[in-house]
Coordinates of C-alpha atoms in Angstrom, one line a residue:
X1 CA -10.3 -15.0 -19.0
X2 CA -9.9 -12.0 -16.9
X3 CA -7.9 -11.0 -14.0
X4 CA -9.4 -8.7 -11.2
X5 CA -7.3 -6.6 -9.0
X6 CA -9.2 -6.6 -5.7
X7 CA -8.5 -4.0 -2.9
X8 CA -9.0 -5.3 0.6
X9 CA -9.3 -3.3 3.9
X10 CA -6.3 -1.5 5.5
X11 CA -7.8 -2.0 8.8
X12 CA -11.7 -2.1 9.4
X13 CA -13.4 -5.1 7.8
X14 CA -16.3 -3.1 6.9
X15 CA -14.3 -1.1 4.2
X16 CA -14.9 -4.1 2.2
X17 CA -17.1 -3.2 -0.8
X18 CA -19.9 -5.5 -1.7
X19 CA -18.5 -5.8 -5.2
X20 CA -15.3 -7.0 -4.0
X21 CA -16.9 -9.8 -2.0
X22 CA -19.1 -10.7 -5.2
X23 CA -16.1 -10.8 -7.5
X24 CA -13.8 -13.0 -4.8
X25 CA -16.8 -15.6 -4.7
X26 CA -17.0 -15.6 -8.4
X27 CA -13.6 -16.0 -9.6
X28 CA -11.8 -19.4 -10.1
X29 CA -8.7 -18.6 -8.1
X30 CA -7.5 -16.1 -5.8
X31 CA -3.7 -14.9 -5.6
X32 CA -2.8 -13.5 -2.0
X33 CA 0.3 -12.1 -0.8
X34 CA -0.2 -14.2 2.6
X35 CA -2.5 -16.9 2.4
X36 CA -2.8 -17.1 6.2
X37 CA -3.7 -13.4 6.5
X38 CA -6.1 -13.6 3.6
X39 CA -7.6 -16.8 4.7
X40 CA -8.9 -14.9 7.8
X41 CA -10.6 -12.2 5.6
X42 CA -11.9 -14.6 3.2
X43 CA -13.6 -16.8 6.2
X44 CA -15.3 -13.8 7.4
X45 CA -17.0 -13.0 4.3
X46 CA -17.8 -16.7 3.7
X47 CA -15.5 -16.9 0.6
X48 CA -14.2 -20.3 0.0
X49 CA -12.6 -20.2 -3.7
X50 CA -9.0 -21.5 -4.3
X51 CA -6.4 -19.6 -2.7
X52 CA -2.8 -19.4 -4.1
X53 CA 0.3 -17.8 -2.7
X54 CA 1.4 -14.8 -4.9
X55 CA 4.2 -12.6 -3.1
X56 CA 7.4 -10.7 -3.9
X57 CA 9.4 -13.8 -3.1
X58 CA 7.7 -16.1 -5.9
X59 CA 5.9 -14.0 -8.2
X60 CA 8.4 -14.0 -10.8
X61 CA 8.2 -18.0 -11.0
X62 CA 4.5 -18.1 -10.5
X63 CA 3.3 -15.5 -13.0
X64 CA 3.8 -18.1 -16.1
X65 CA 1.5 -20.4 -14.2
X66 CA -1.2 -17.8 -13.6
X67 CA -1.1 -16.6 -17.1
X68 CA -1.3 -20.2 -18.5
X69 CA -4.8 -20.4 -16.3
X70 CA -6.1 -17.5 -17.4
X71 CA -5.4 -18.3 -21.0
X72 CA -7.5 -21.7 -20.2
X73 CA -10.4 -19.5 -19.7
X74 CA -10.1 -19.3 -15.9
X75 CA -10.9 -15.9 -14.0
X76 CA -8.7 -15.0 -11.2
X77 CA -8.4 -12.1 -8.6
X78 CA -5.3 -10.7 -6.9
X79 CA -5.3 -9.6 -3.3
X80 CA -2.7 -8.2 -0.9
X81 CA -2.6 -8.3 2.8
X82 CA -4.1 -4.8 3.0
X83 CA -5.0 -2.1 0.5
X84 CA -4.8 -2.1 -3.5
X85 CA -2.4 -4.7 -4.8
X86 CA 0.5 -3.1 -7.0
X87 CA 0.8 0.1 -4.7
X88 CA 3.9 -1.1 -2.5
X89 CA 2.5 -4.6 -2.7
X90 CA 2.7 -7.6 -5.4
X91 CA 0.5 -6.8 -8.3
X92 CA 2.5 -4.8 -11.0
X93 CA 4.3 -7.8 -12.5
X94 CA 1.2 -9.9 -13.1
X95 CA -0.8 -6.9 -14.5
X96 CA 2.1 -6.1 -16.9
X97 CA 2.2 -9.7 -18.0
X98 CA -1.4 -10.0 -18.6
X99 CA -1.5 -6.8 -20.5
X100 CA 1.4 -8.3 -22.6
X101 CA -0.5 -11.4 -23.4
X102 CA -3.8 -9.8 -24.1
X103 CA -5.6 -10.8 -20.9
X104 CA -8.4 -8.4 -19.5
X105 CA -7.5 -6.7 -16.4
X106 CA -9.9 -5.1 -14.2
X107 CA -8.9 -3.0 -11.0
X108 CA -11.9 -2.5 -8.6
X109 CA -12.0 0.9 -6.5
X110 CA -11.4 0.5 -2.9
X111 CA -9.1 0.8 0.2
X112 CA -5.8 2.2 0.0
X113 CA -3.7 4.0 3.0
X114 CA -2.2 6.7 1.0
X115 CA -5.5 8.9 -0.1
X116 CA -7.2 9.0 3.5
X117 CA -3.7 10.0 4.8
X118 CA -3.3 12.7 2.2
X119 CA -6.8 14.1 2.6
X120 CA -6.6 14.1 6.4
X121 CA -3.3 16.0 6.6
X122 CA -4.6 19.6 5.9
X123 CA -1.8 20.0 3.1
X124 CA -2.6 20.9 -0.6
X125 CA -3.9 17.8 -2.5
X126 CA -4.6 19.2 -6.0
X127 CA -1.1 18.0 -7.0
X128 CA 0.8 15.4 -5.0
X129 CA 3.2 12.3 -5.7
X130 CA 3.4 9.0 -4.4
X131 CA 6.8 7.8 -3.2
X132 CA 5.8 4.6 -1.4
X133 CA 8.7 3.2 0.7
X134 CA 11.9 5.1 0.2
X135 CA 14.9 2.8 -0.1
X136 CA 16.1 1.6 3.2
X137 CA 19.9 2.0 2.6
X138 CA 21.3 2.2 -1.3
X139 CA 19.9 5.1 -3.1
X140 CA 17.9 6.6 -0.1
X141 CA 20.2 9.8 0.0
X142 CA 19.6 10.2 -3.7
X143 CA 15.9 9.7 -3.4
X144 CA 15.7 12.2 -0.6
X145 CA 17.7 14.8 -2.7
X146 CA 15.5 14.4 -5.7
X147 CA 12.5 15.4 -3.3
X148 CA 14.1 18.7 -2.3
X149 CA 12.9 20.3 -5.1
X150 CA 9.7 18.6 -5.4
X151 CA 6.9 21.1 -5.2
X152 CA 4.0 18.7 -5.0
X153 CA 2.7 17.2 -1.8
X154 CA 4.6 14.0 -1.1
X155 CA 3.1 10.8 0.3
X156 CA 5.5 8.2 1.9
X157 CA 4.8 4.8 3.6
X158 CA 6.8 4.0 6.5
X159 CA 7.2 1.0 9.2
X160 CA 7.1 2.0 13.0
X161 CA 10.7 0.8 13.3
X162 CA 12.0 3.7 10.7
X163 CA 9.6 6.3 11.0
X164 CA 11.7 8.7 13.3
X165 CA 14.8 8.1 11.2
X166 CA 12.8 8.8 8.1
X167 CA 11.5 12.1 9.7
X168 CA 15.1 13.0 10.6
X169 CA 16.4 12.4 7.2
X170 CA 13.5 14.3 5.7
X171 CA 14.4 17.3 8.2
X172 CA 17.8 17.2 7.1
X173 CA 17.3 17.7 3.5
X174 CA 13.9 19.6 3.5
X175 CA 14.4 21.5 6.6
X176 CA 13.0 21.2 10.0
X177 CA 10.4 24.0 9.5
X178 CA 8.8 22.0 6.5
X179 CA 4.9 21.4 7.3
X180 CA 3.9 17.5 7.4
X181 CA 1.4 15.3 8.8
X182 CA 1.8 11.6 10.0
X183 CA -1.1 9.1 9.8
X184 CA -1.2 5.9 11.6
X185 CA -3.3 2.8 11.8
X186 CA -5.5 4.0 9.2
X187 CA -9.1 2.7 9.6
X188 CA -8.4 1.0 12.9
X189 CA -9.5 1.7 16.4
X190 CA -6.2 3.5 17.2
X191 CA -6.0 5.6 14.2
X192 CA -4.2 8.9 14.9
X193 CA -3.1 12.1 12.5
X194 CA -0.4 14.2 14.0
X195 CA 0.3 17.5 12.2
X196 CA 3.2 19.9 12.5
X197 CA 6.6 20.7 11.2
X198 CA 9.0 17.8 10.7
X199 CA 10.9 19.0 14.0
X200 CA 7.6 18.8 15.9
X201 CA 6.8 15.4 14.4
X202 CA 10.2 14.1 15.1
X203 CA 9.7 15.3 18.9
X204 CA 6.4 13.7 18.9
X205 CA 7.5 10.2 17.8
X206 CA 10.5 10.3 20.0
X207 CA 8.5 11.0 23.1
X208 CA 5.7 8.3 21.9
X209 CA 6.8 5.0 20.8
X210 CA 5.7 4.7 17.0
X211 CA 3.2 1.8 16.6
X212 CA 1.4 0.5 13.7
X213 CA 1.9 1.5 9.9
X214 CA 2.4 4.9 9.0
X215 CA 1.9 7.3 6.2
X216 CA 3.9 10.3 5.8
X217 CA 2.4 13.3 4.0
X218 CA 5.2 16.4 3.4
X219 CA 4.4 19.7 2.0
X220 CA 5.9 20.4 -1.3
X221 CA 8.7 23.0 -1.8

């Protein structure tokens, strides 16, 4: 009766740990954010265990069934499409419910996009805050105003479709001269980190079409 939280590569499949592969081969079932995406990963490592869908659209309905399986003595694992489950991905709810039900939960260390982007930014990393994805519309301005007084380095996830707009919003609130770094396609072939002021980053990604998944790292006040 145990649930493992298992990080998966954010890019290069070689970032998968030996222990993660071992756990996924030994558990009774695996909860996956997208069974098609995870199916490719599992096939690559010869993992053939039972795969169940567990994503933001069904997790509130499926969590009771998962808890029941664990109470019956089975062991399970949670994986997301990439990175560590629970960090801007499904995972928080099942961990909370397992804790409430007295079921042991263990999170394996492993891949996440936030830390490599932070370390690679060249900005202070002794104190930082992780903001995940900013609200797309409702509550976005409120969150930005809260970040205006933040003195820690800030880490934000963003899609290629909104990255320029988000940089513009940050510049409006924090000032265009604020130092920042943008990392994209972490651990993939075309990984790239661009450093500079928010104004310089806006100009860069306006001239160069944003592609891939992005992590923004912004200096604190």
